[in-house]
Coordinates of C-alpha atoms and ligand atoms in Angstrom, one line a residue:
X2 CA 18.8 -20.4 -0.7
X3 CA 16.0 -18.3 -2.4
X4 CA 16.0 -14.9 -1.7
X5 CA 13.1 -13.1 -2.7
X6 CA 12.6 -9.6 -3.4
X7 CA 9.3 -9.5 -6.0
X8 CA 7.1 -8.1 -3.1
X9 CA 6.7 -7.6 0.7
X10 CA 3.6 -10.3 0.1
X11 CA 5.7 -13.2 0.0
X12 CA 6.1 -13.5 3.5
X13 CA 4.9 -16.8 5.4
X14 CA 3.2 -16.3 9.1
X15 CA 5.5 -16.3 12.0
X16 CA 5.2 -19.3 14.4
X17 CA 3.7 -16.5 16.6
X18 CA 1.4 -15.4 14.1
X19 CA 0.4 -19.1 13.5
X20 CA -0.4 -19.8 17.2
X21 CA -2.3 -17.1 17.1
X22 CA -4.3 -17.8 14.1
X23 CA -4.8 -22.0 15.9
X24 CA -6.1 -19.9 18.9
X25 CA -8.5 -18.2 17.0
X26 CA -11.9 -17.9 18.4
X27 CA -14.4 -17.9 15.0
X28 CA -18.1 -17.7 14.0
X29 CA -20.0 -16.5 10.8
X30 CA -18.8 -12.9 10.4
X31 CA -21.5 -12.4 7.3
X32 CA -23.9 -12.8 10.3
X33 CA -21.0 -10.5 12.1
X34 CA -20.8 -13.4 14.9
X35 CA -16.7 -13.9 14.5
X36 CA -15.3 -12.8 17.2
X37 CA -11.9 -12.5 16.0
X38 CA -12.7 -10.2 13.0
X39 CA -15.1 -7.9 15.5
X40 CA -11.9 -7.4 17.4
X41 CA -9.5 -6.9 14.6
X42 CA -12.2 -4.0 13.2
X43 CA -12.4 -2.6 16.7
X44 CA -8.7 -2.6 17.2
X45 CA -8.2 -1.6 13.6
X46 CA -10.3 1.8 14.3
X47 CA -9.0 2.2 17.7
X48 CA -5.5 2.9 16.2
X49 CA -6.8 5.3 13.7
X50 CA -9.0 6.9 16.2
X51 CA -11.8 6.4 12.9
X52 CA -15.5 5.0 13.9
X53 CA -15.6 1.6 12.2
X54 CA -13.6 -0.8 10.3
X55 CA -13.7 -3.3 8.2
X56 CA -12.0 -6.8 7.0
X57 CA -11.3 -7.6 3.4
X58 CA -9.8 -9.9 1.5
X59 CA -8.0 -7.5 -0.3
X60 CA -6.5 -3.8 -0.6
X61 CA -7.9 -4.1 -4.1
X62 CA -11.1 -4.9 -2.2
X63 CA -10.7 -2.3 0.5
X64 CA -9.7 0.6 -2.3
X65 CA -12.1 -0.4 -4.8
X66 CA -15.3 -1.1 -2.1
X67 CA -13.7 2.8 -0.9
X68 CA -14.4 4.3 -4.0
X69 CA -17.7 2.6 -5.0
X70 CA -19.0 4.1 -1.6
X71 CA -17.9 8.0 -2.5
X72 CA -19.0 8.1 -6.4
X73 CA -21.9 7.8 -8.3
X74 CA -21.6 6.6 -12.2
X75 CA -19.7 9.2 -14.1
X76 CA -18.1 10.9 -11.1
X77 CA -14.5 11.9 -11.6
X78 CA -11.7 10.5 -9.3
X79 CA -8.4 12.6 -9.0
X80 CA -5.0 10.5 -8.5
X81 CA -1.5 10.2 -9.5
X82 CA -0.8 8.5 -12.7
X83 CA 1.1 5.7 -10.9
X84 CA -1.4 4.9 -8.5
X85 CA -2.3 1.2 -7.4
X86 CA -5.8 1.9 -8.0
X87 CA -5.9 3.3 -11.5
X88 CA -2.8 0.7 -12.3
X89 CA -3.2 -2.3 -11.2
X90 CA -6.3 -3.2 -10.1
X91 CA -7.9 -4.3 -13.6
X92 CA -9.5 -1.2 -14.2
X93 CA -11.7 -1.5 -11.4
X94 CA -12.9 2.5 -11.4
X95 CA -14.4 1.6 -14.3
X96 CA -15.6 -1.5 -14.3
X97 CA -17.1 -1.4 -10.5
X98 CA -17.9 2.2 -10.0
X99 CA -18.5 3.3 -14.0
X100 CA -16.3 6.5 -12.9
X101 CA -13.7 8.7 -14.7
X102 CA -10.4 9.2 -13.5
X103 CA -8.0 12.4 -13.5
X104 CA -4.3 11.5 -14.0
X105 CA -1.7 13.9 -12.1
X106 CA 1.8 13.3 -12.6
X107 CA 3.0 14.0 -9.1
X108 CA 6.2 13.7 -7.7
X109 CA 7.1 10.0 -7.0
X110 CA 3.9 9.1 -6.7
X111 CA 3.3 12.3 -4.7
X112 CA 0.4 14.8 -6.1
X113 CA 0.2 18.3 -4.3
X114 CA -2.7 20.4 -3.1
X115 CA -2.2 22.9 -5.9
X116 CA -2.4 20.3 -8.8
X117 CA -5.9 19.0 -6.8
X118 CA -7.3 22.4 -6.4
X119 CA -6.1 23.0 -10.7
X120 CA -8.1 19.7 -11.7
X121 CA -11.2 19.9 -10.0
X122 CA -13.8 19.8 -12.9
X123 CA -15.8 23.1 -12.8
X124 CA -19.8 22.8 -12.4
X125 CA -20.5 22.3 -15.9
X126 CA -22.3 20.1 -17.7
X127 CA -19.8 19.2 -20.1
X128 CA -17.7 17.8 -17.3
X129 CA -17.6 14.8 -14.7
X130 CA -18.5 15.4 -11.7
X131 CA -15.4 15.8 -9.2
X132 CA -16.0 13.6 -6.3
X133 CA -12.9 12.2 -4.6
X134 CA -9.0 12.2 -4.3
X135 CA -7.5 8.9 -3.5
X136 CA -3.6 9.3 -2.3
X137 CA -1.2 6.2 -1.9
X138 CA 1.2 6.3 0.8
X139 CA 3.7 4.8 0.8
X140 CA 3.6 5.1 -3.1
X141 CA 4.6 2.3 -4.7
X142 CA 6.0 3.6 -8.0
X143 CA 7.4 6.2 -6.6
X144 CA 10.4 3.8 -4.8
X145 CA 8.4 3.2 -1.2
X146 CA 8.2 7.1 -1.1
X147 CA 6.2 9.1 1.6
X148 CA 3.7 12.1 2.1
X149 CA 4.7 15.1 4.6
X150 CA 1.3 15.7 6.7
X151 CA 1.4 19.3 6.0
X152 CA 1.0 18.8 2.4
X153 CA -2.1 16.2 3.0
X154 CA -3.4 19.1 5.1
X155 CA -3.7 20.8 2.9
X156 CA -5.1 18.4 0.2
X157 CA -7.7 17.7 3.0
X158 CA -8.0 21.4 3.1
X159 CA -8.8 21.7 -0.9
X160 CA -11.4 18.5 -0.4
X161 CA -13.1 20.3 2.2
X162 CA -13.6 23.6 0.7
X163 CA -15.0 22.0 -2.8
X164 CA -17.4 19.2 -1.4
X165 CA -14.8 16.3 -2.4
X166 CA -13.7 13.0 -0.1
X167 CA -10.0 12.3 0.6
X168 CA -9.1 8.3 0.1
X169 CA -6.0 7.0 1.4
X170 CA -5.0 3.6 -0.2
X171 CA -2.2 2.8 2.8
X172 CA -1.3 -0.8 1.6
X173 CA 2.1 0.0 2.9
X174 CA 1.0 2.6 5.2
X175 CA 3.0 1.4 8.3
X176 CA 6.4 1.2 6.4
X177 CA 5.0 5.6 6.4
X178 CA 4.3 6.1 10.1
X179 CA 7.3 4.1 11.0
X180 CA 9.6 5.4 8.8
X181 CA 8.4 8.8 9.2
X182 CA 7.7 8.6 13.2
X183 CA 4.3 9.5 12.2
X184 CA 1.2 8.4 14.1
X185 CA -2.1 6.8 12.9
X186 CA -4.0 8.7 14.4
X187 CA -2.9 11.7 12.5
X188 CA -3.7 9.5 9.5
X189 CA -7.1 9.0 10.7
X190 CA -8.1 13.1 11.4
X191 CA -6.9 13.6 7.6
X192 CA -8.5 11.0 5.7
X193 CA -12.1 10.1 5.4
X194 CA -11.8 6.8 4.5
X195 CA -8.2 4.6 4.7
X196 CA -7.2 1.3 3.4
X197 CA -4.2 -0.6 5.2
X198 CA -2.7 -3.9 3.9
X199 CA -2.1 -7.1 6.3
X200 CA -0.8 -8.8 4.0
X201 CA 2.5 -6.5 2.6
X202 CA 5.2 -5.6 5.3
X203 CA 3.2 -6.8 8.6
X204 CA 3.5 -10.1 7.1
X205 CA -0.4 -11.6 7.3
X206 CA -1.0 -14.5 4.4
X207 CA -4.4 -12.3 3.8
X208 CA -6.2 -9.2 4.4
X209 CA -6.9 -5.5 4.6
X210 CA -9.2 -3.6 6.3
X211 CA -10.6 -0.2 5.5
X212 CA -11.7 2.5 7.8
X213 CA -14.2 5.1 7.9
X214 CA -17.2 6.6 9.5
X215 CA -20.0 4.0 11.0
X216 CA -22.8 5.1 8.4
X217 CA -19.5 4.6 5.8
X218 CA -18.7 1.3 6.7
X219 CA -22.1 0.1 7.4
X220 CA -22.4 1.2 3.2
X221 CA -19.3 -0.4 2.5
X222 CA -20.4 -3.5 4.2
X223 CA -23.0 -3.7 1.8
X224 CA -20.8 -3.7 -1.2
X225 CA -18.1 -5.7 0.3
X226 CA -21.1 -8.6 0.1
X227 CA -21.9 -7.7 -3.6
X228 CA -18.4 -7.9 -4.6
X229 CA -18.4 -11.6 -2.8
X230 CA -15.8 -10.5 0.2
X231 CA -18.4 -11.7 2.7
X232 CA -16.3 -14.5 4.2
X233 CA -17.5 -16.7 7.0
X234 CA -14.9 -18.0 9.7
X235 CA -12.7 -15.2 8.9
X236 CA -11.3 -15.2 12.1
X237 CA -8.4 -17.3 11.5
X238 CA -7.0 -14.7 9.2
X239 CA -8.2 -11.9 11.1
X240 CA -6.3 -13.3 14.1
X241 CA -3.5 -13.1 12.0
X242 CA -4.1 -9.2 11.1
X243 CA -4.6 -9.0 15.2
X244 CA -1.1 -10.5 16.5
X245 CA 0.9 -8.4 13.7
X246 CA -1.0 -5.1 14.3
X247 CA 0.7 -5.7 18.1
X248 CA 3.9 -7.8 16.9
X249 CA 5.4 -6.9 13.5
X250 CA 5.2 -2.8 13.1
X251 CA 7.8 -1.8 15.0
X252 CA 10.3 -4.1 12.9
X253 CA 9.5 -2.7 9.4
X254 CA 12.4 -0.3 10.4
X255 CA 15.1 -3.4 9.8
X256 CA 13.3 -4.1 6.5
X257 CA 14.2 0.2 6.2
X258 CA 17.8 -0.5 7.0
X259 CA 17.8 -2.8 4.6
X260 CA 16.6 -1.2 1.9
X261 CA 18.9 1.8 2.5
X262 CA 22.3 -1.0 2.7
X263 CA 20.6 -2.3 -0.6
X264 CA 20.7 1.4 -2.2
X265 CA 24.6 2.3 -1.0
X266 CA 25.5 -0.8 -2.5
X267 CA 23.6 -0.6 -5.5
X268 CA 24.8 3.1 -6.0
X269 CA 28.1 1.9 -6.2
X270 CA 27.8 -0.2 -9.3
X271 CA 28.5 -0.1 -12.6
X272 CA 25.4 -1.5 -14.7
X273 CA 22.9 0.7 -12.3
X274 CA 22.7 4.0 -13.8
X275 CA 20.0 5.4 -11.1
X276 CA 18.1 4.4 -7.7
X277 CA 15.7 6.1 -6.2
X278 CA 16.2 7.8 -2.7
X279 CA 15.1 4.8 -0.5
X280 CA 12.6 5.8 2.2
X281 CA 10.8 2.5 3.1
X282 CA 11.4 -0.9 2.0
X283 CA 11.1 -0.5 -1.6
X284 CA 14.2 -0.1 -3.6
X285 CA 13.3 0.5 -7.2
X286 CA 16.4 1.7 -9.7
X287 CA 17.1 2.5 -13.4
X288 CA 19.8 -0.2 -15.4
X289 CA 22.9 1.6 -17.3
X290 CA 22.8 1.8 -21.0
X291 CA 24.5 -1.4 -22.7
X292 CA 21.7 -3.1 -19.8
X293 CA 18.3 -4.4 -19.8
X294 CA 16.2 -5.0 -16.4
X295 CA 14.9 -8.8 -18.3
X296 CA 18.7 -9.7 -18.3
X297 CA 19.4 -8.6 -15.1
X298 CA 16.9 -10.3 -13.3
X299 CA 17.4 -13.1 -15.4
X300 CA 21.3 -13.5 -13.9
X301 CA 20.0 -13.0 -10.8
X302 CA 17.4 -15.8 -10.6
X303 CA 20.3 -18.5 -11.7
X304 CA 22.4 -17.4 -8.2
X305 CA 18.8 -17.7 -6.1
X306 CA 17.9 -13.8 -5.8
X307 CA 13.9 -13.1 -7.3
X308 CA 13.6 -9.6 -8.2
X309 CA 10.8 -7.9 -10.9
X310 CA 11.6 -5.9 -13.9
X311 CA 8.9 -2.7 -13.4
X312 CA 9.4 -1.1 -16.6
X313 CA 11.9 -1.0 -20.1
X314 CA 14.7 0.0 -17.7
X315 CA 14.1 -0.7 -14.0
X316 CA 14.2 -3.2 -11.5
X317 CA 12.4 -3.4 -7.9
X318 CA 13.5 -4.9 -4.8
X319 CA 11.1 -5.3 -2.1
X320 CA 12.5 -6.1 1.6
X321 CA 10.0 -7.6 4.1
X322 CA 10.2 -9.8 7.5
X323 CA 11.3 -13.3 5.6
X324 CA 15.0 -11.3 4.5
X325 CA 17.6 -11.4 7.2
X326 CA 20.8 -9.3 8.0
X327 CA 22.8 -12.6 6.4
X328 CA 20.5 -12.3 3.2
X329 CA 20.9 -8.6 2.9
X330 CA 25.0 -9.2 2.8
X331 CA 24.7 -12.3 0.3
X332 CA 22.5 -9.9 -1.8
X333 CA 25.1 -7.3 -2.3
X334 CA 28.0 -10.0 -2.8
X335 CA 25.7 -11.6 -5.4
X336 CA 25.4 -8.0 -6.9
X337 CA 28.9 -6.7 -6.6
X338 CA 29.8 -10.2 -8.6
X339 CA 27.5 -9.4 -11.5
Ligands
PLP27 C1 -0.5 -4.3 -2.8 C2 -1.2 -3.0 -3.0 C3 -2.6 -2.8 -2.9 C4 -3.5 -3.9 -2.7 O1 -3.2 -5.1 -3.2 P1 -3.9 -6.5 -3.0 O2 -2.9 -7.4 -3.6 O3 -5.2 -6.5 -3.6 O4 -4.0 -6.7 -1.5 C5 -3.1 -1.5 -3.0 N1 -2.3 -0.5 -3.2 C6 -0.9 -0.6 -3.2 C7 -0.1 0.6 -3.4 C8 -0.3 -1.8 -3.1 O5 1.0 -1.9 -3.2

């Protein structure tokens, strides 16, 4: 038995989710005849209580289409240091938008309204122009961590006042709302613009959508066809992104529960020196001197557990719909044999 912890996008559909997706009713969503995608943007935007939505690919797509739409070439883009979008999607900010980026080291992931309001470029020639602030939640360096609402308030708040756009790049944003008994809605008044993953914790094989304003997406729809994410009978997929938006977001709190039995066990042993506090279903923690995170994962491949070394010294487990209660115990005896 393989028991597989790199990511939450390792999942394989449900035979639920795979009915649904045979079921599918299709056309040509370039010409915006699929039926199936129309109803996963409509459903999509419904939930946030946002105007329109739309299907990508990608949450690489969805962020990077996001921030194409709210800079212009040598704009400024504030965001924590570990953020997806300045991380790991191939320098994208640059390389699609031709825009600078403002590194904050927040906490966890987390930035504050007083480190936005403190790196806002002033109106100067010297300097970029300030344009947008993209916030991930849940943030994924930051150990699955979440956002309070009051503090995105008052982010929104700083935006507001100095002409800037708020981005959220929610790839895991359900593991938040659930976690948090949060709504989407709430998510929706704060944000301008919001990216959610399909294809992380609600178990999709592809897919994201981002949501926005009509005259927003209607722009975004434009780039989404330049970056060549104009897909044609995407309603098989979308179908997919339609039956877990109703089926699999109540359940990310087992893959919770299982994070947090993950931490109490991993707390306990010897060769972990730190983890940090588990809020969603990413358990990310720090090896004990004398240990390396290559080693580690390599002795955990040979007894069937996959697991990816993040930096010099930690290690990150992800739990998601394919990991059962049964997998969750073999895990820790598997760990507690080390
Ligand atoms: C996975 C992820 C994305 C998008 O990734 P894709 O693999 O392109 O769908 C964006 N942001 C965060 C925080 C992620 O974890």
């Amino acid at each position: 038995m393989i028991i597989d912890y790199r990511s939450d996008t390792v999942t394989r559909p449900t035979a639920g989710m795979l009915e649904a997706m045979m079921r599918a009713k299709v056309g040509d969503d370039v010409l915006g005849d699929d039926p199936s995608v129309n109803e996963l943007e409509a459903l999509s935007a419904d939930l946030f209580g946002m105007e329109a939505a739309l299907f990508c690919p990608s949450g690489t797509m969805t962020n990077q289409i996001a921030i194409k739409c709210h800079t212009q070439p040598g704009d400024e883009v504030i965001c924590d240091f570990t953020s997806h979008v300045y991380q790991y999607e191939g320098g994208g900010i640059a390389f699609n938008s031709s825009a600078s980026v403002q590194l904050l080291q927040g906490n966890r992931g987390r930035i504050t309204a007083d480190q936005v309001r403190n790196s806002i470029n002033a109106d100067d020639v010297h300097k970029p122009h300030t344009s947008l602030v993209s916030l991930e939640n849940t943030c994924n360096r930051g150990g699955g961590s979440c956002y309070e609402l009051e503090e995105i308030q008052k982010i929104r708040t700083v935006c507001d006042e100095r002409g800037l756009k708020l981005h959220l790049d929610g790839a895991r944003l359900y593991n938040a709302i659930v976690a948090k008994k949060q709504s989407a809605q709430e998510f929706g008044q704060l944000f301008h613009t919001i990216s959610v993953c399909l294809s992380k914790g609600l178990g999709c094989p592809v897919g994201s959508v981002l949501l926005g304003p009509a005259d927003f997406i209607k722009k975004a729809r434009r780039i989404r066809k330049v970056f060549g994410g104009g897909m044609r009978q995407a309603g098989f997929i979308a179908a997919a992104g339609i039956y877990a938006l109703r089926n699999h977001v109540d359940r990310l709190e087992e893959d919770h529960q299982h994070a947090k039995q993950l931490e109490a066990a991993l707390n306990e042993l010897p060769f972990v020196s730190q983890v940090l506090p588990v809020e969603t279903n990413i358990v990310i923690f720090t090896v004990a001197e004398g240990y390396t995170p290559q080693n580690l994962v390599a002795q955990l491949k040979e007894k069937g557990i996959l697991a990816y070394a993040i930096s010099a010294t930690q290690i990150r487990l992800v739990t998601h719909l394919d990991v059962t209660p049964d997998m969750i115990n073999e895990t820790i005896r598997i760990f507690q044999q080390l």
